[in-house]
Every structure is written in structure tokens, then in C-alpha cells.
GROMACS .gro file of C-alpha atoms in nm:
model
  336
    1MET     CA    1  21.436  -4.947   8.207
    2PRO     CA    2  21.476  -4.660   7.928
    3ARG     CA    3  21.221  -4.639   7.673
    4PRO     CA    4  21.318  -4.761   7.353
    5THR     CA    5  21.358  -4.489   7.044
    6ILE     CA    6  21.132  -4.505   6.799
    7ARG     CA    7  21.270  -4.376   6.463
    8TRP     CA    8  21.039  -4.262   6.168
    9TRP     CA    9  21.305  -4.284   5.894
   10PRO     CA   10  21.538  -4.619   5.792
   11ALA     CA   11  21.893  -4.628   5.969
   12LEU     CA   12  22.164  -4.501   5.724
   13PRO     CA   13  22.510  -4.687   5.744
   14PRO     CA   14  22.725  -4.519   5.983
   15CYS     CA   15  22.964  -4.352   5.775
   16TRP     CA   16  22.652  -4.196   5.603
   17ARG     CA   17  22.531  -4.121   5.913
   18ARG     CA   18  22.830  -3.944   6.059
   19ASN     CA   19  22.873  -3.728   5.691
   20TRP     CA   20  22.524  -3.604   5.703
   21ARG     CA   21  22.532  -3.532   6.069
   22ARG     CA   22  22.807  -3.292   5.977
   23GLY     CA   23  22.535  -3.083   5.728
   24ARG     CA   24  22.317  -3.057   6.019
   25VAL     CA   25  22.242  -2.786   6.249
   26VAL     CA   26  22.503  -2.810   6.505
   27GLY     CA   27  22.504  -2.688   6.867
   28THR     CA   28  22.574  -2.328   6.791
   29GLY     CA   29  22.276  -2.304   6.592
   30GLY     CA   30  22.459  -2.270   6.263
   31LEU     CA   31  22.512  -2.439   5.932
   32ARG     CA   32  22.835  -2.531   5.737
   33PRO     CA   33  22.935  -2.254   5.516
   34ARG     CA   34  22.849  -2.510   5.241
   35ASP     CA   35  22.501  -2.560   5.358
   36ALA     CA   36  22.434  -2.211   5.396
   37TRP     CA   37  22.555  -2.133   5.009
   38LEU     CA   38  22.311  -2.424   4.912
   39VAL     CA   39  22.028  -2.285   5.145
   40GLY     CA   40  22.076  -1.961   5.030
   41GLY     CA   41  22.121  -2.033   4.653
   42ALA     CA   42  21.773  -2.239   4.631
   43LEU     CA   43  21.594  -1.928   4.822
   44GLY     CA   44  21.746  -1.695   4.643
   45VAL     CA   45  21.609  -1.866   4.318
   46ALA     CA   46  21.251  -1.905   4.461
   47GLY     CA   47  21.280  -1.529   4.569
   48LEU     CA   48  21.354  -1.411   4.220
   49LEU     CA   49  21.108  -1.642   4.064
   50ALA     CA   50  20.821  -1.511   4.285
   51LEU     CA   51  20.935  -1.163   4.342
   52HIS     CA   52  21.051  -1.096   3.979
   53SER     CA   53  20.826  -0.807   3.959
   54VAL     CA   54  21.028  -0.579   4.266
   55VAL     CA   55  21.372  -0.624   4.043
   56PRO     CA   56  21.411  -0.244   3.956
   57ASN     CA   57  21.384  -0.167   3.580
   58GLY     CA   58  21.549   0.177   3.628
   59VAL     CA   59  21.889   0.063   3.569
   60GLY     CA   60  21.974  -0.154   3.212
   61ARG     CA   61  21.635  -0.285   3.212
   62LEU     CA   62  21.739  -0.540   3.495
   63GLY     CA   63  21.393  -0.643   3.575
   64SER     CA   64  21.321  -0.721   3.176
   65LEU     CA   65  21.603  -0.918   3.138
   66LEU     CA   66  21.513  -1.137   3.412
   67GLU     CA   67  21.161  -1.159   3.305
   68THR     CA   68  21.285  -1.224   2.967
   69PHE     CA   69  21.436  -1.560   3.066
   70LEU     CA   70  21.227  -1.642   3.363
   71PRO     CA   71  21.139  -2.001   3.333
   72TRP     CA   72  21.495  -2.115   3.283
   73LEU     CA   73  21.581  -1.995   3.655
   74GLY     CA   74  21.426  -2.345   3.698
   75ALA     CA   75  21.726  -2.485   3.564
   76ALA     CA   76  21.940  -2.390   3.845
   77VAL     CA   77  21.757  -2.632   4.099
   78PRO     CA   78  21.895  -2.978   3.962
   79GLY     CA   79  22.234  -2.819   3.977
   80LEU     CA   80  22.213  -2.707   4.354
   81GLY     CA   81  22.028  -3.044   4.398
   82CYS     CA   82  22.305  -3.212   4.310
   83LEU     CA   83  22.534  -3.046   4.508
   84ALA     CA   84  22.343  -3.101   4.809
   85LEU     CA   85  22.390  -3.465   4.702
   86LEU     CA   86  22.729  -3.436   4.687
   87GLY     CA   87  22.769  -3.269   5.002
   88ARG     CA   88  22.513  -3.485   5.202
   89SER     CA   89  22.332  -3.183   5.317
   90TRP     CA   90  21.975  -3.210   5.420
   91ALA     CA   91  21.920  -2.884   5.458
   92GLY     CA   92  22.025  -2.801   5.100
   93LEU     CA   93  21.795  -3.088   4.981
   94LEU     CA   94  21.529  -2.933   5.197
   95ALA     CA   95  21.554  -2.574   5.047
   96CYS     CA   96  21.549  -2.705   4.674
   97LEU     CA   97  21.182  -2.765   4.759
   98ALA     CA   98  21.117  -2.417   4.757
   99PRO     CA   99  21.222  -2.302   4.408
  100VAL     CA  100  21.060  -2.646   4.296
  101ALA     CA  101  20.709  -2.536   4.399
  102VAL     CA  102  20.718  -2.162   4.286
  103TRP     CA  103  20.835  -2.294   3.942
  104LEU     CA  104  20.525  -2.534   3.939
  105TRP     CA  105  20.299  -2.236   4.073
  106MET     CA  106  20.395  -2.033   3.785
  107PHE     CA  107  20.468  -2.273   3.508
  108GLY     CA  108  20.330  -2.604   3.580
  109GLY     CA  109  20.020  -2.523   3.396
  110MET     CA  110  20.184  -2.432   3.075
  111TRP     CA  111  20.394  -2.782   3.126
  112PHE     CA  112  20.117  -3.012   3.235
  113SER     CA  113  19.795  -2.877   3.118
  114SER     CA  114  19.612  -3.047   2.796
  115PRO     CA  115  19.492  -2.835   2.532
  116PRO     CA  116  19.134  -2.901   2.368
  117ALA     CA  117  19.100  -3.138   2.125
  118ALA     CA  118  18.935  -2.895   1.880
  119SER     CA  119  18.951  -2.468   1.813
  120ASP     CA  120  18.747  -2.243   1.607
  121LEU     CA  121  19.059  -2.099   1.468
  122THR     CA  122  19.413  -2.151   1.395
  123VAL     CA  123  19.667  -1.903   1.330
  124VAL     CA  124  20.043  -1.926   1.247
  125GLN     CA  125  20.287  -1.630   1.303
  126HIS     CA  126  20.659  -1.610   1.206
  127ASN     CA  127  20.925  -1.372   1.196
  128VAL     CA  128  21.036  -1.503   0.831
  129ALA     CA  129  21.383  -1.256   0.849
  130ASP     CA  130  21.454  -1.023   0.587
  131ASP     CA  131  21.761  -1.224   0.454
  132ASN     CA  132  21.588  -1.551   0.434
  133ALA     CA  133  21.744  -1.714   0.158
  134ASP     CA  134  21.461  -1.980   0.058
  135PRO     CA  135  21.113  -1.754   0.111
  136ALA     CA  136  20.930  -2.008  -0.091
  137GLY     CA  137  21.050  -2.294   0.148
  138THR     CA  138  20.956  -2.096   0.440
  139ALA     CA  139  20.574  -2.043   0.302
  140ARG     CA  140  20.561  -2.400   0.206
  141ALA     CA  141  20.630  -2.475   0.593
  142LEU     CA  142  20.374  -2.239   0.716
  143LEU     CA  143  20.122  -2.363   0.459
  144ALA     CA  144  20.198  -2.735   0.624
  145THR     CA  145  20.047  -2.602   0.971
  146ARG     CA  146  19.713  -2.581   0.775
  147ALA     CA  147  19.634  -2.272   1.004
  148GLY     CA  148  19.346  -2.087   0.861
  149LEU     CA  149  19.556  -1.748   0.924
  150ILE     CA  150  19.937  -1.703   0.840
  151ALA     CA  151  20.058  -1.401   0.962
  152VAL     CA  152  20.458  -1.279   0.870
  153GLU     CA  153  20.700  -1.025   0.985
  154GLU     CA  154  21.004  -0.888   0.774
  155LEU     CA  155  20.815  -0.957   0.487
  156THR     CA  156  21.050  -0.789   0.194
  157PRO     CA  157  20.910  -0.661  -0.129
  158ALA     CA  158  21.131  -0.907  -0.316
  159ALA     CA  159  21.021  -1.219  -0.126
  160ARG     CA  160  20.671  -1.096  -0.139
  161PRO     CA  161  20.565  -1.309  -0.479
  162ALA     CA  162  20.705  -1.625  -0.349
  163TYR     CA  163  20.480  -1.626  -0.033
  164GLN     CA  164  20.189  -1.540  -0.283
  165ASP     CA  165  20.263  -1.780  -0.519
  166VAL     CA  166  20.237  -2.074  -0.239
  167LEU     CA  167  19.999  -1.904  -0.037
  168GLY     CA  168  19.756  -1.775  -0.273
  169GLY     CA  169  19.545  -2.078  -0.358
  170SER     CA  170  19.444  -2.179  -0.017
  171HIS     CA  171  19.468  -1.840   0.167
  172PRO     CA  172  19.334  -1.623  -0.135
  173HIS     CA  173  19.260  -1.329   0.095
  174ARG     CA  174  19.558  -1.109   0.179
  175ALA     CA  175  19.659  -0.781   0.369
  176VAL     CA  176  19.992  -0.635   0.329
  177HIS     CA  177  20.140  -0.319   0.482
  178GLY     CA  178  20.512  -0.248   0.459
  179THR     CA  179  20.715  -0.546   0.602
  180VAL     CA  180  20.386  -0.739   0.762
  181GLY     CA  181  20.140  -0.932   0.588
  182LEU     CA  182  19.845  -1.153   0.638
  183TRP     CA  183  19.714  -1.465   0.427
  184SER     CA  184  19.357  -1.568   0.492
  185ALA     CA  185  19.148  -1.861   0.407
  186TYR     CA  186  18.858  -1.640   0.480
  187PRO     CA  187  18.716  -1.327   0.391
  188LEU     CA  188  18.928  -0.994   0.524
  189SER     CA  189  18.735  -0.631   0.547
  190ASP     CA  190  18.794  -0.335   0.736
  191VAL     CA  191  19.198  -0.341   0.641
  192ARG     CA  192  19.371  -0.033   0.772
  193PRO     CA  193  19.740   0.023   0.898
  194VAL     CA  194  19.844   0.056   1.262
  195ASP     CA  195  20.096   0.305   1.310
  196ILE     CA  196  20.301   0.215   1.620
  197ARG     CA  197  20.637   0.398   1.516
  198PRO     CA  198  20.842   0.515   1.840
  199THR     CA  199  20.957   0.889   1.863
  200GLY     CA  200  21.204   0.951   1.561
  201PHE     CA  201  21.142   0.663   1.355
  202PRO     CA  202  21.098   0.718   1.001
  203GLU     CA  203  20.740   0.684   0.795
  204SER     CA  204  20.905   0.421   0.613
  205ARG     CA  205  20.879   0.178   0.884
  206ARG     CA  206  20.579   0.008   0.844
  207ARG     CA  207  20.500  -0.237   1.043
  208GLY     CA  208  20.114  -0.314   1.157
  209LEU     CA  209  19.805  -0.387   1.020
  210ARG     CA  210  19.461  -0.424   1.154
  211ALA     CA  211  19.188  -0.664   0.954
  212THR     CA  212  18.867  -0.802   1.034
  213VAL     CA  213  18.845  -1.182   0.953
  214SER     CA  214  18.501  -1.328   0.864
  215ALA     CA  215  18.577  -1.692   1.030
  216PRO     CA  216  18.307  -1.944   1.036
  217GLY     CA  217  18.289  -1.914   1.433
  218GLY     CA  218  18.274  -1.517   1.440
  219GLU     CA  219  18.449  -1.229   1.316
  220PRO     CA  220  18.738  -1.137   1.523
  221ALA     CA  221  18.973  -0.817   1.436
  222VAL     CA  222  19.356  -0.926   1.390
  223TYR     CA  223  19.658  -0.721   1.451
  224VAL     CA  224  19.953  -0.832   1.263
  225VAL     CA  225  20.270  -0.654   1.434
  226HIS     CA  226  20.621  -0.649   1.445
  227LEU     CA  227  20.769  -0.395   1.754
  228PRO     CA  228  21.101  -0.279   1.742
  229SER     CA  229  21.426  -0.489   1.856
  230VAL     CA  230  21.610  -0.480   2.172
  231ARG     CA  231  21.970  -0.510   2.216
  232LEU     CA  232  22.174  -0.643   2.518
  233GLY     CA  233  22.511  -0.458   2.572
  234VAL     CA  234  22.722  -0.348   2.860
  235THR     CA  235  22.496  -0.114   3.008
  236GLY     CA  236  22.217  -0.361   2.999
  237LEU     CA  237  21.874  -0.420   2.785
  238ALA     CA  238  21.809  -0.149   2.565
  239SER     CA  239  21.403  -0.142   2.515
  240ALA     CA  240  21.284   0.188   2.509
  241ALA     CA  241  21.185   0.206   2.150
  242ARG     CA  242  20.991  -0.139   2.198
  243ASP     CA  243  20.844  -0.014   2.511
  244GLU     CA  244  20.718   0.269   2.355
  245SER     CA  245  20.567   0.125   2.032
  246ALA     CA  246  20.406  -0.156   2.271
  247ALA     CA  247  20.251   0.148   2.466
  248LEU     CA  248  20.108   0.314   2.151
  249LEU     CA  249  19.983  -0.048   2.005
  250ALA     CA  250  19.803  -0.095   2.360
  251ARG     CA  251  19.626   0.247   2.300
  252ARG     CA  252  19.482   0.144   1.954
  253ILE     CA  253  19.344  -0.195   2.103
  254ALA     CA  254  19.236   0.019   2.424
  255ASP     CA  255  19.017   0.236   2.156
  256ASP     CA  256  18.922  -0.086   1.935
  257PRO     CA  257  18.529  -0.159   1.966
  258ALA     CA  258  18.576  -0.499   1.851
  259GLY     CA  259  18.441  -0.772   2.127
  260ARG     CA  260  18.705  -1.017   1.972
  261LEU     CA  261  19.033  -0.946   1.892
  262LEU     CA  262  19.387  -1.111   1.843
  263VAL     CA  263  19.767  -0.949   1.820
  264VAL     CA  264  19.990  -1.156   1.668
  265GLY     CA  265  20.359  -1.099   1.582
  266ASP     CA  266  20.671  -1.044   1.690
  267LEU     CA  267  20.654  -0.857   2.017
  268ASN     CA  268  21.056  -0.884   2.091
  269GLY     CA  269  20.949  -0.988   2.470
  270THR     CA  270  20.811  -1.251   2.651
  271VAL     CA  271  20.431  -1.181   2.806
  272ARG     CA  272  20.609  -1.141   3.150
  273ASP     CA  273  20.838  -0.871   3.048
  274ARG     CA  274  20.693  -0.593   3.207
  275GLY     CA  275  20.828  -0.349   2.922
  276LEU     CA  276  20.522  -0.498   2.758
  277GLY     CA  277  20.281  -0.459   2.997
  278PRO     CA  278  20.090  -0.203   2.886
  279LEU     CA  279  19.974  -0.435   2.610
  280THR     CA  280  19.996  -0.773   2.765
  281SER     CA  281  19.789  -0.652   3.067
  282ARG     CA  282  19.480  -0.558   2.805
  283LEU     CA  283  19.521  -0.922   2.629
  284GLY     CA  284  19.490  -1.301   2.748
  285ALA     CA  285  19.854  -1.525   2.722
  286PRO     CA  286  19.804  -1.920   2.619
  287ALA     CA  287  19.717  -2.125   2.871
  288SER     CA  288  19.955  -2.430   2.746
  289GLY     CA  289  20.268  -2.469   2.555
  290PHE     CA  290  20.615  -2.268   2.627
  291ALA     CA  291  20.656  -2.254   2.249
  292PHE     CA  292  21.023  -2.113   2.264
  293SER     CA  293  21.037  -1.929   1.936
  294TRP     CA  294  21.407  -1.755   1.926
  295PRO     CA  295  21.675  -1.788   1.847
  296ALA     CA  296  21.597  -2.097   1.613
  297GLY     CA  297  21.873  -2.280   1.656
  298LEU     CA  298  21.865  -2.298   2.025
  299PRO     CA  299  21.535  -2.147   2.147
  300VAL     CA  300  21.540  -1.994   2.479
  301ALA     CA  301  21.253  -1.743   2.498
  302ARG     CA  302  20.894  -1.680   2.304
  303ILE     CA  303  20.882  -1.353   2.163
  304ASP     CA  304  20.670  -1.420   1.895
  305GLN     CA  305  20.330  -1.399   2.038
  306VAL     CA  306  19.948  -1.503   1.965
  307LEU     CA  307  19.743  -1.307   2.227
  308GLY     CA  308  19.348  -1.221   2.258
  309ARG     CA  309  19.116  -1.016   2.404
  310GLY     CA  310  18.753  -1.187   2.395
  311VAL     CA  311  18.855  -1.475   2.290
  312GLU     CA  312  19.064  -1.738   2.426
  313VAL     CA  313  19.412  -1.913   2.333
  314PRO     CA  314  19.417  -2.226   2.499
  315GLU     CA  315  19.752  -2.358   2.350
  316VAL     CA  316  20.042  -2.207   2.150
  317SER     CA  317  20.329  -2.449   1.994
  318ALA     CA  318  20.648  -2.375   1.832
  319ARG     CA  319  20.690  -2.549   1.460
  320GLU     CA  320  20.953  -2.677   1.251
  321GLU     CA  321  21.262  -2.459   1.184
  322THR     CA  322  21.281  -2.275   0.839
  323GLY     CA  323  21.513  -2.051   0.702
  324SER     CA  324  21.474  -1.756   0.935
  325ASP     CA  325  21.618  -1.713   1.281
  326HIS     CA  326  21.294  -1.746   1.459
  327LEU     CA  327  21.043  -2.085   1.492
  328PRO     CA  328  20.682  -2.034   1.362
  329VAL     CA  329  20.424  -2.033   1.632
  330LEU     CA  330  20.070  -2.206   1.606
  331GLY     CA  331  19.822  -2.083   1.813
  332ARG     CA  332  19.495  -2.257   1.878
  333VAL     CA  333  19.202  -2.008   1.923
  334LEU     CA  334  18.835  -2.058   2.092
  335LEU     CA  335  18.621  -1.755   1.986
  336ARG     CA  336  18.372  -1.834   2.268
   0.00000   0.00000   0.00000
């Protein structure tokens, strides 16, 4: 008497069994071309996520370009999964598990982790845009975050009185150098400019300052900076000036004896962008919160940063839109 066959999965309708069977490995040992494309696409996405650092940066800064939008590679998985379902491909569906696992390993903590209920210091930083038509309204939006430190970039001489009028009452301590500024609810000391100009940039380009903040939980050094912009063209990502500026800032930080240190500002790059590696390798990034900040209308990347050394930044969050093309970014800081 033949031994009964035991199935460990529910039986499918006959029409589905025929279609799914066509998507399985056949006697020749190969896959349908459609299945091969789905499997290759899913494994390709997983590979780009996991091995992004090996993508060459010598031509057009392709590696930096990929790393700027790295989390968005995960958006390809639902599309691949839908194609696999429509094509009734077991192989395609199973292959989609690979990029899902890699994405969760890389970004799941930022998505699912719970931020602490309290922090020692809050700082909001914002590229307010030099063509902002409503600086007073932007200043009020920053004030509404209730942050103890308010750092701004692209601060123009014409707009400076509007920010002082709104912020000066609650944040009486101020440091401004060129187009960057810091308003603080706590006393500031040892305020100095930080020269991060790349080769060939004029002396009038002043985009960095440092100050020591006498906060209740400690006295961190705070850098407010604005790195040069990058441009995307037919030859790729033009980021040489930004990368040089980041390296200059990294050297300043390496020489800074402060045990607690914050870097806030528009870095024109994400923390995974290898062009910022000399700088970001010396600093801790937020543990949770994607906080995409640019462009304001449809944010796809966080190029506005709150990073620390000797302190912890457990969370960053993007705030409501202002008159700028960036969104403000609020960071919660534990001074340990």
C-alpha cells in the first residue's frame, strides 16, 4: 500500500497550482526569465544596501550619491513583491526577504526605537534660507520648539534684527559670525570663529563658529557650521568643496580639548555619505528618527545634522515647514 503524502502547507486551487508551478525551478535547473529578473532585482537591492561602501566614488561621486538616498532603496521592495505576486513567483517573493532583512538591520533602530522621555539639553538647528521672505515667522517657529539652543545658517544682515527681536527675550545669549548664528537660553563663553573655507573661497565666506554653553547638565562646546553646497549634474555629484570643508572641520574638532562637544548645522550631506567621513567618524549620530529635512516641500534626506562627541543624541526630529527650503531639525541631547 503506497505511503500517504503529507503536506505541510495548505493546498492551492488547481489553477493557482499550475501557475505557481510554472514559476518554480523546472527540470532543466533554471528559472523563468521573469523570476530571474525578480530574484536578481531583490538581491541587487540587498547588495547595494549592505555593500554601499564598495560602490566607487572616483567617478561622479556615485558612492556619495547612493549614500545620500540610501534608506529609499527599501522603497523598491514593495514593487518587487507586487510583481512577484502578479507573476505568481515563489522565488521572487522569497528573494524579497533579503532586502527587507538588510534594511531592518541598517535602519530598523531609527524607525522602531523609543526615544528617552527626558533630555539634558535640546537644540534646534535650521538653514533659514537667505531669501526667506518671513524671517520673523521663521524665528517664531523656532521659538515654539522650546529648545534651549537655536542655531541658524544663511543668516543675512538684513534678517538678523528680526531674529533678535523674536529670540532675544527668551534666549538672551547670542553669538553670530558671518551667516551662522547661535541664540542660547544659557550663558555663552569662549566664542570664536571657525575657518572651514575650502581652497579658493574668499575670506568673506564665514560659515562657522564655536561657543561653550553653560548648560545645567554640563558645559559642551557647540559648533554651528554650514558646509558648501553640492550639485548634481551630468557628470555626477559635485562635492569636492564640501568634502574639503568637512575635513577642515574634522581637524578643528580633533584638536578641540572639550570633553563634550556638539556639531550642529547644514552639512549638505547625510551621516552615511563617505564624503563627510573624516568628520562623522569622530562624532556620534542620533539613534532614532530619520528627520528628513530637505527639500522642505518633499523631504528625502537629512542633510541638517545634530551630532555629538562625549554626549549622546538619542533622537532627532524634523519640525514644521517655515519660509525656508529646509525643515528645522530638533535634537535631544544627553550630557551623560
